[in-house]
mmCIF file of C-alpha atoms in Angstrom:
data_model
loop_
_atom_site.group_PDB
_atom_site.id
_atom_site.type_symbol
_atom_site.label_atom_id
_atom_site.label_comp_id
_atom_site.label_asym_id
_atom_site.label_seq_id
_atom_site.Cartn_x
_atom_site.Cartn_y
_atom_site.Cartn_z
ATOM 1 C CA UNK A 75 106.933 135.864 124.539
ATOM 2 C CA UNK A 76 104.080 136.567 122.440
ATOM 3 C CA UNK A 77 101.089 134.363 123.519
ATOM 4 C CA UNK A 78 100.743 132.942 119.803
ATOM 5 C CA UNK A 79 104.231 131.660 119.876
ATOM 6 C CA UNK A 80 103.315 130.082 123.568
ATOM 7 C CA UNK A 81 101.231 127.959 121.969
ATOM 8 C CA UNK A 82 102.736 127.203 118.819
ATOM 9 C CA UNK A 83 106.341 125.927 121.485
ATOM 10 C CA UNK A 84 103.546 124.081 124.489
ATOM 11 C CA UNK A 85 102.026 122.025 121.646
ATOM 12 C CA UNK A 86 104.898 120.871 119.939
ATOM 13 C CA UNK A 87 106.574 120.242 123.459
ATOM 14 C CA UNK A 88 103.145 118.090 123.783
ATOM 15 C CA UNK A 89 103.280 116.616 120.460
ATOM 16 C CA UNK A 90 106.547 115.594 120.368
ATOM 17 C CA UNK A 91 106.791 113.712 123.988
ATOM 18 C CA UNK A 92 102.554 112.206 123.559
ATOM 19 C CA UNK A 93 103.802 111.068 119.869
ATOM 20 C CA UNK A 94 107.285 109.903 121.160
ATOM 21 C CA UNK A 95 105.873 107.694 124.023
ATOM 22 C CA UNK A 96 103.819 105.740 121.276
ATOM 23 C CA UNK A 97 106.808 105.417 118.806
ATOM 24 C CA UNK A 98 109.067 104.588 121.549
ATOM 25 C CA UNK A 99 106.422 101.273 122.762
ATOM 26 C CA UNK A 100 105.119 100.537 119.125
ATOM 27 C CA UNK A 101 108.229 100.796 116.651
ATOM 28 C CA UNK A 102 111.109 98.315 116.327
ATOM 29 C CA UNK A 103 114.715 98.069 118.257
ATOM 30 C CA UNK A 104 113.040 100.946 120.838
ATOM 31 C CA UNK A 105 113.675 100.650 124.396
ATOM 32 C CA UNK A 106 109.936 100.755 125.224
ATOM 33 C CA UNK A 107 109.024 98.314 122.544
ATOM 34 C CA UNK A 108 105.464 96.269 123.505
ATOM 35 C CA UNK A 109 105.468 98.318 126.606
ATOM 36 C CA UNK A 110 101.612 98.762 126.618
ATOM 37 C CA UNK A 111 98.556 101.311 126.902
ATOM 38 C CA UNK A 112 99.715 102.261 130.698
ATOM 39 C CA UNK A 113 103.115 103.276 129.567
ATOM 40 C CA UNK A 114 101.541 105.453 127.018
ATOM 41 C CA UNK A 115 98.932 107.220 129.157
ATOM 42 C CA UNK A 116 101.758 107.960 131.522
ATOM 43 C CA UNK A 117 103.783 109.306 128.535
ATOM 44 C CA UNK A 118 100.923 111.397 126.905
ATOM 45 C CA UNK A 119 100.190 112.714 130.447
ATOM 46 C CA UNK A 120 103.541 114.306 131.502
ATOM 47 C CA UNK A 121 103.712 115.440 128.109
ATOM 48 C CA UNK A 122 100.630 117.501 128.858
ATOM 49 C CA UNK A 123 102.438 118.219 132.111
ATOM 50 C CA UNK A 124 105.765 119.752 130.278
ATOM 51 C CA UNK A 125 103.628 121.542 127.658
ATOM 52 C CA UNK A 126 100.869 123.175 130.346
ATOM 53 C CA UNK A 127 104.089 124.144 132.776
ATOM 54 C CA UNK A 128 105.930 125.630 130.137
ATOM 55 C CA UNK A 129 103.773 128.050 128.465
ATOM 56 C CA UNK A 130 100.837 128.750 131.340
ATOM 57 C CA UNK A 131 101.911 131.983 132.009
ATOM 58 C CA UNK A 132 102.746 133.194 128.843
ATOM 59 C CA UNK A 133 99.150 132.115 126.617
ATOM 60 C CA UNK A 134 96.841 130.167 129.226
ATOM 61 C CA UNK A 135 98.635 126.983 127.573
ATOM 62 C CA UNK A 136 95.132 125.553 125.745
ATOM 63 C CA UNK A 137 97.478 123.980 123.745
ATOM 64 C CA UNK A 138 93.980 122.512 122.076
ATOM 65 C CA UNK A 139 91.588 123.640 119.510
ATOM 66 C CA UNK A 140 88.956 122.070 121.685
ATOM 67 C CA UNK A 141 89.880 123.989 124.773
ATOM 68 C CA UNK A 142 89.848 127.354 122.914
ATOM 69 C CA UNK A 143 86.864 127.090 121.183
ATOM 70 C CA UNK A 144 85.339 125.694 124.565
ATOM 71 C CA UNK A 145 86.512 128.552 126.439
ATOM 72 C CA UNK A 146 84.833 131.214 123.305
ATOM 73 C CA UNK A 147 81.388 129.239 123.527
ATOM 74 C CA UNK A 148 81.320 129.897 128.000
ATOM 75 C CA UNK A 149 82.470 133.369 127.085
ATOM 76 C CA UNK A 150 85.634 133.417 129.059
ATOM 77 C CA UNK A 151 87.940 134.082 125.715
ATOM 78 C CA UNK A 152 87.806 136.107 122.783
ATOM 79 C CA UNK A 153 86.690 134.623 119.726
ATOM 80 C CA UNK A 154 88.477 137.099 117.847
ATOM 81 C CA UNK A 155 91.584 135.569 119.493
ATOM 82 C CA UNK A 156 90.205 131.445 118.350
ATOM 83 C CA UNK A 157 91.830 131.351 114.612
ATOM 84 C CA UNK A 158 95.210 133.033 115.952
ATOM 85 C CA UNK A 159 95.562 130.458 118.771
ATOM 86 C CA UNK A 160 93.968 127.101 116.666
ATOM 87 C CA UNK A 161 96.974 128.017 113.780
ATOM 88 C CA UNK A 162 99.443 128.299 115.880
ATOM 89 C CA UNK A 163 98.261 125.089 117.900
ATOM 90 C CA UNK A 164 98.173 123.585 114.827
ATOM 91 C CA UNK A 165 101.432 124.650 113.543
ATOM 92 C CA UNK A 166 102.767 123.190 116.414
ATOM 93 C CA UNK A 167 101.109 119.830 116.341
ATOM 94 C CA UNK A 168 102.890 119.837 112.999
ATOM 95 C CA UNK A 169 106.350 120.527 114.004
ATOM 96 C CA UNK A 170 106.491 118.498 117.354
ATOM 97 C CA UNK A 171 104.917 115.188 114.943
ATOM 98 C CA UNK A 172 108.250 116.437 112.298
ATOM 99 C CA UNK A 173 110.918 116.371 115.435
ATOM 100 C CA UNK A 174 109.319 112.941 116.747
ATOM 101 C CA UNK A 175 109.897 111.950 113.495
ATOM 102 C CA UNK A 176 113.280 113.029 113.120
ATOM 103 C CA UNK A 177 114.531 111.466 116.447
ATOM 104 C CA UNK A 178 112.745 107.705 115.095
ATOM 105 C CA UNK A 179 113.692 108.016 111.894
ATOM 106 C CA UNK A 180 115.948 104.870 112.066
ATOM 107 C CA UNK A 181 113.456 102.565 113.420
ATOM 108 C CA UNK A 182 110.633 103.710 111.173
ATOM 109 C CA UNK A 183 113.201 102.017 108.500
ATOM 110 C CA UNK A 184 113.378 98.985 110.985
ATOM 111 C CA UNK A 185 109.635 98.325 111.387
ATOM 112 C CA UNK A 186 107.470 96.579 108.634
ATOM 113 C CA UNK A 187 103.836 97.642 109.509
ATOM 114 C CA UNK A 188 102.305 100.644 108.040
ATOM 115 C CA UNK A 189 99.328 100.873 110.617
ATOM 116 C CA UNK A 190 102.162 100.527 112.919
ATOM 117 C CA UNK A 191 103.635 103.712 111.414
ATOM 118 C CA UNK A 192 100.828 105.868 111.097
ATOM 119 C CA UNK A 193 99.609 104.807 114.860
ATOM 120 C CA UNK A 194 102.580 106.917 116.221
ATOM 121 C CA UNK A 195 100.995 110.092 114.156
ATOM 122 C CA UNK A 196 97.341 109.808 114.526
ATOM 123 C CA UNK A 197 95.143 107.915 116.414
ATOM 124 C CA UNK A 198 92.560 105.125 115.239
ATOM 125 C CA UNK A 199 89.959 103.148 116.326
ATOM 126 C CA UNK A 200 90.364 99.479 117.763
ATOM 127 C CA UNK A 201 87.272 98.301 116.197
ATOM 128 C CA UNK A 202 86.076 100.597 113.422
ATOM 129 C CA UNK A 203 82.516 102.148 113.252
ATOM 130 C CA UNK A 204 82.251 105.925 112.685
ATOM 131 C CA UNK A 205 79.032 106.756 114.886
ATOM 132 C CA UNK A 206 80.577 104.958 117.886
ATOM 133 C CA UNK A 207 84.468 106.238 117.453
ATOM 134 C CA UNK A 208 82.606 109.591 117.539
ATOM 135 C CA UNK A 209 80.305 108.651 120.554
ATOM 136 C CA UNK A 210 83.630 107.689 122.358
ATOM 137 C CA UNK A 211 85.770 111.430 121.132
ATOM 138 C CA UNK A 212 82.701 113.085 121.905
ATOM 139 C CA UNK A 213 82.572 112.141 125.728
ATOM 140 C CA UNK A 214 86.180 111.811 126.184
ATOM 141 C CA UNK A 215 86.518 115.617 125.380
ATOM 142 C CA UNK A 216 83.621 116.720 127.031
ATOM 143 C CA UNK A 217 85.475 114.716 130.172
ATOM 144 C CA UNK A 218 88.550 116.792 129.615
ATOM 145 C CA UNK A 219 87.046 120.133 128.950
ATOM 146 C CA UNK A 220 84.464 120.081 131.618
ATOM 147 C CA UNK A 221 87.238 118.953 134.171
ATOM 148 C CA UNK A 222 89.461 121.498 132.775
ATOM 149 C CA UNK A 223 86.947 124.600 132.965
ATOM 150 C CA UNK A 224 86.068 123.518 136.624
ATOM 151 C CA UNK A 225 89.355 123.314 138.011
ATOM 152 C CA UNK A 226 90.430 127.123 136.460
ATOM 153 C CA UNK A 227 86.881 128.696 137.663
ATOM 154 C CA UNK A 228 86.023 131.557 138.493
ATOM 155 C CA UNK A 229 88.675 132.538 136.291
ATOM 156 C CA UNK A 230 88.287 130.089 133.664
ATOM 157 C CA UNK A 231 92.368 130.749 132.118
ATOM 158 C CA UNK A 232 94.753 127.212 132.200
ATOM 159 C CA UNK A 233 97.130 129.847 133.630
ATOM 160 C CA UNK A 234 95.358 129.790 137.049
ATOM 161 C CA UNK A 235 96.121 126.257 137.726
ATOM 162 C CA UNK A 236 99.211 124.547 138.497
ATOM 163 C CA UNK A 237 99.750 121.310 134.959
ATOM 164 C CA UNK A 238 99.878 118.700 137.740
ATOM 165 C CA UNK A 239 96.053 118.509 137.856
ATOM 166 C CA UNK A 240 95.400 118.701 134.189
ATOM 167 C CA UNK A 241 98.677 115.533 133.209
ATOM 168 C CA UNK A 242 96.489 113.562 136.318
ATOM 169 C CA UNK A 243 93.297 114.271 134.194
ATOM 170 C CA UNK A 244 94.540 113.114 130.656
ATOM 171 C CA UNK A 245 96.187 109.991 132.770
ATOM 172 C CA UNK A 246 92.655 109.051 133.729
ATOM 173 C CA UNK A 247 91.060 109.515 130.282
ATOM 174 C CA UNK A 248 93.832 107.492 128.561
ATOM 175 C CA UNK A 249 93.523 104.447 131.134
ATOM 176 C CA UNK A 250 89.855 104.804 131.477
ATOM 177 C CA UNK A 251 88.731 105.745 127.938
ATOM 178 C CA UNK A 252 91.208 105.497 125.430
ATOM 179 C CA UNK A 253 90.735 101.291 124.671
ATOM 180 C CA UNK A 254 88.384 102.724 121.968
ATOM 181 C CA UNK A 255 89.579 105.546 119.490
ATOM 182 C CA UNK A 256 92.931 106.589 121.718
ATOM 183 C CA UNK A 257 91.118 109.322 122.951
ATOM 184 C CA UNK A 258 92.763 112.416 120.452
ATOM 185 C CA UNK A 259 90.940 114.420 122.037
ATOM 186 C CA UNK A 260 92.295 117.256 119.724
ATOM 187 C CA UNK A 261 92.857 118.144 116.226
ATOM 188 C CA UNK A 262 96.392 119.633 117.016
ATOM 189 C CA UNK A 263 97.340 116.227 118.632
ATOM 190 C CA UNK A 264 95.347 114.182 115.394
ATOM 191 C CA UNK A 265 95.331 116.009 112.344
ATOM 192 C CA UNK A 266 98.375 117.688 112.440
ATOM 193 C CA UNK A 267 100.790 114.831 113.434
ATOM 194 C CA UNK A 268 98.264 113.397 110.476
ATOM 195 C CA UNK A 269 99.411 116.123 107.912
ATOM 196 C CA UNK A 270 102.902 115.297 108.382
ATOM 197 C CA UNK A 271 102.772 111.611 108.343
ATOM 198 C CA UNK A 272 101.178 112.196 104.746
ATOM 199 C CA UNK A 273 104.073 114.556 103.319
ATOM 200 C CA UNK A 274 107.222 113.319 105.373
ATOM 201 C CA UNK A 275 109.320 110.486 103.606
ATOM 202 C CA UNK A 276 108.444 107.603 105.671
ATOM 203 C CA UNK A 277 109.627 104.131 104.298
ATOM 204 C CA UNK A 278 106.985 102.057 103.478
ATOM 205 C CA UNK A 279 104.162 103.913 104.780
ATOM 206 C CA UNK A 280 100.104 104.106 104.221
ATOM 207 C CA UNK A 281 97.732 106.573 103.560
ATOM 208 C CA UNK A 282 97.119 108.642 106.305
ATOM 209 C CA UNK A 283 93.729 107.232 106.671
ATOM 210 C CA UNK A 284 91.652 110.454 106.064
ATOM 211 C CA UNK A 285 88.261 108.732 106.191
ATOM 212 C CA UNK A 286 88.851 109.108 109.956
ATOM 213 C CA UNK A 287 90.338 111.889 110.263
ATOM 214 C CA UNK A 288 87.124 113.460 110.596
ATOM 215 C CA UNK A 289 85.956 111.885 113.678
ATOM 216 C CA UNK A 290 88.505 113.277 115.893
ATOM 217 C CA UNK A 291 88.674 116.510 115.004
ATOM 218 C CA UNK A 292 84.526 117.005 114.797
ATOM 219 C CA UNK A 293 84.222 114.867 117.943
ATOM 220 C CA UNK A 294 86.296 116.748 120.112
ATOM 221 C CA UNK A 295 85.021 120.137 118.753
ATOM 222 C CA UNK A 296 81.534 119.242 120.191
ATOM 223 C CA UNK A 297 82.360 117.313 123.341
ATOM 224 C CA UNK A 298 84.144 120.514 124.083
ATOM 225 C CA UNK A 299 81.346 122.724 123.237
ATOM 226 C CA UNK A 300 79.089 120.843 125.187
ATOM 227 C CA UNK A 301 81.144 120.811 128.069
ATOM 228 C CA UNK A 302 81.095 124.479 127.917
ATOM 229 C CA UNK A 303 77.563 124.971 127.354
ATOM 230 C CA UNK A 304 76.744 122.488 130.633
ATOM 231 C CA UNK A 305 79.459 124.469 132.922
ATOM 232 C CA UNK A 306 77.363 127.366 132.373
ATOM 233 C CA UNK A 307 73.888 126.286 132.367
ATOM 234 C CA UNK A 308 72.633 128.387 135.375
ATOM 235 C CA UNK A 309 71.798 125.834 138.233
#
C-alpha cells in the first residue's frame, strides 16, 4: 500500500473510534451515555492503538500533522514528504469524523444540545481563555511528541515500535491533561472532524466554533516542534 494511503486509512481508523467513544458517552439513547472522561481516554487510546497497529509498517503511522512536522524539524523525515502526509492525514480526519457521523446519525436527531453536538467533532475548552487553552495544547503535544520520538530512537520512525506504548501514552495525557482543552493534540483529530461538522446536515447544530479552531491546530504545531528541537539539543 502506498504510504500516503496508510495514513489517509490509520487516521480515519483513529478518527472514527477517538470521535465515536465521545458520541457514544455524550449523545442521547447511546449505550455509553454520561459514561465520563475515563471512558473516553480509554476510547481515544485504543483508537490510537488500532490506527498505529494497522498502518506502522506501511507509512510510520504519524497519523498527526504534529508528529510529521516534528519528525522534519529533528531531521529524521523528509520535508519534501510533510504536505503529502499532512493531506492525506487530513483527508482522513475528514472521512473517519463523516463515518462516525453516519453510524450516530439517529441520536444526533435525539439529542437537543448543539455544544453537545459539536463536542463529538472538535474539542473545546472547559473554561475559555485563548492564551491558557494554548498553554495547555502546547505542553500536551510537546508531552506526546517528545515521548513519541524517545521511544522510536535511534531510529526515530513510529514503525520501530510496537502501538501498545504510544495508546498507554495518549491514555496518560487524556486522564492527566485533557480536564482543560481535551487535549487535540492534532489538527487531523480537530480541524478536520471540525470541517465536517460545518458542511454535514446535522439537526439542529452550531457553528463550528472557528474562533478556536486556531488554538489546537497552532498549539500542537509548536509543542511538537519544541519537542523536537529539545530531543536533539546536544547534551
Amino acid at each position: 500500500m502506498n504510504p500516503l494511503m496508510g495514513e489517509f486509512i490509520g487516521t480515519a481508523l483513529l478518527v472514527l473510534l477517538g470521535n465515536g467513544v465521545v458520541a457514544n458517552v455524550l449523545l442521547k439513547n447511546t449505550k455509553g451515555h454520561n459514561s465520563g472522561l475515563i471512558v473516553v481516554a480509554f476510547g481515544w487510546a485504543m483508537a490510537v492503538f488500532v490506527g498505529v497497529f494497522s498502518v506502522a509498517a506501511i507509512s510510520g503511522a504519524h497519523l498527526n500533522p504534529a508528529v510529521s512536522v516534528a519528525l522534519a524539524v529533528a531531521g529524521k523525515f523528509p520535508w519534501d514528504k510533510v504536505p503529502g502526509y499532512v493531506a492525506a492525514q487530513m483527508l482522513g480526519g475528514m472521512a473517519g469524523a463523516g463515518l462516525m457521523w453516519l453510524i450516530y446519525r439517529k441520536h444526533y436527531e435525539t439529542t437537543d444540545c448543539a455544544d453537545t453536538k459539536l463536542a463529538t467533532f472538535c474539542t473545546g475548552p472547559a473554561i475559555r481563555s485563548l492564551p491558557g487553552n494554548l498553554v495547555s495544547e502546547i505542553v500536551a503535544t510537546f508531552v506526546l511528541v517528545f515521548a513519541i520520538l524517545s521511544m522510536v530512537a535511534p531510529k526515530m520512525s513510529l514503525g520501530a515500535i510496537d502501538a501498545l506504548p504510544v495508546a498507554l501514552l495518549v491514555l496518560g495525557i487524556g486522564v492527566s491533561l485533557g480536564g482543560t482543552t481535551g487535549y487535540a493534540m492534532s489538527p487531523a483529530r480537530d480541524l478536520a472532524p471540525r470541517i465536517m461538522h460545518a458542511i454535514l446536515p446535522i439537526p439542529g447544530k452550531r457553528d463550528s466554533d472557528w474562533g478556536y479552531a486556531w488554538v489546537p491546530v497552532v498549539g500542537s504545531l509548536i509543542g511538537g516542534a519544541l519537542a523536537a528541537l529539545a530531543f536533539t539539543l546536544p547534551l
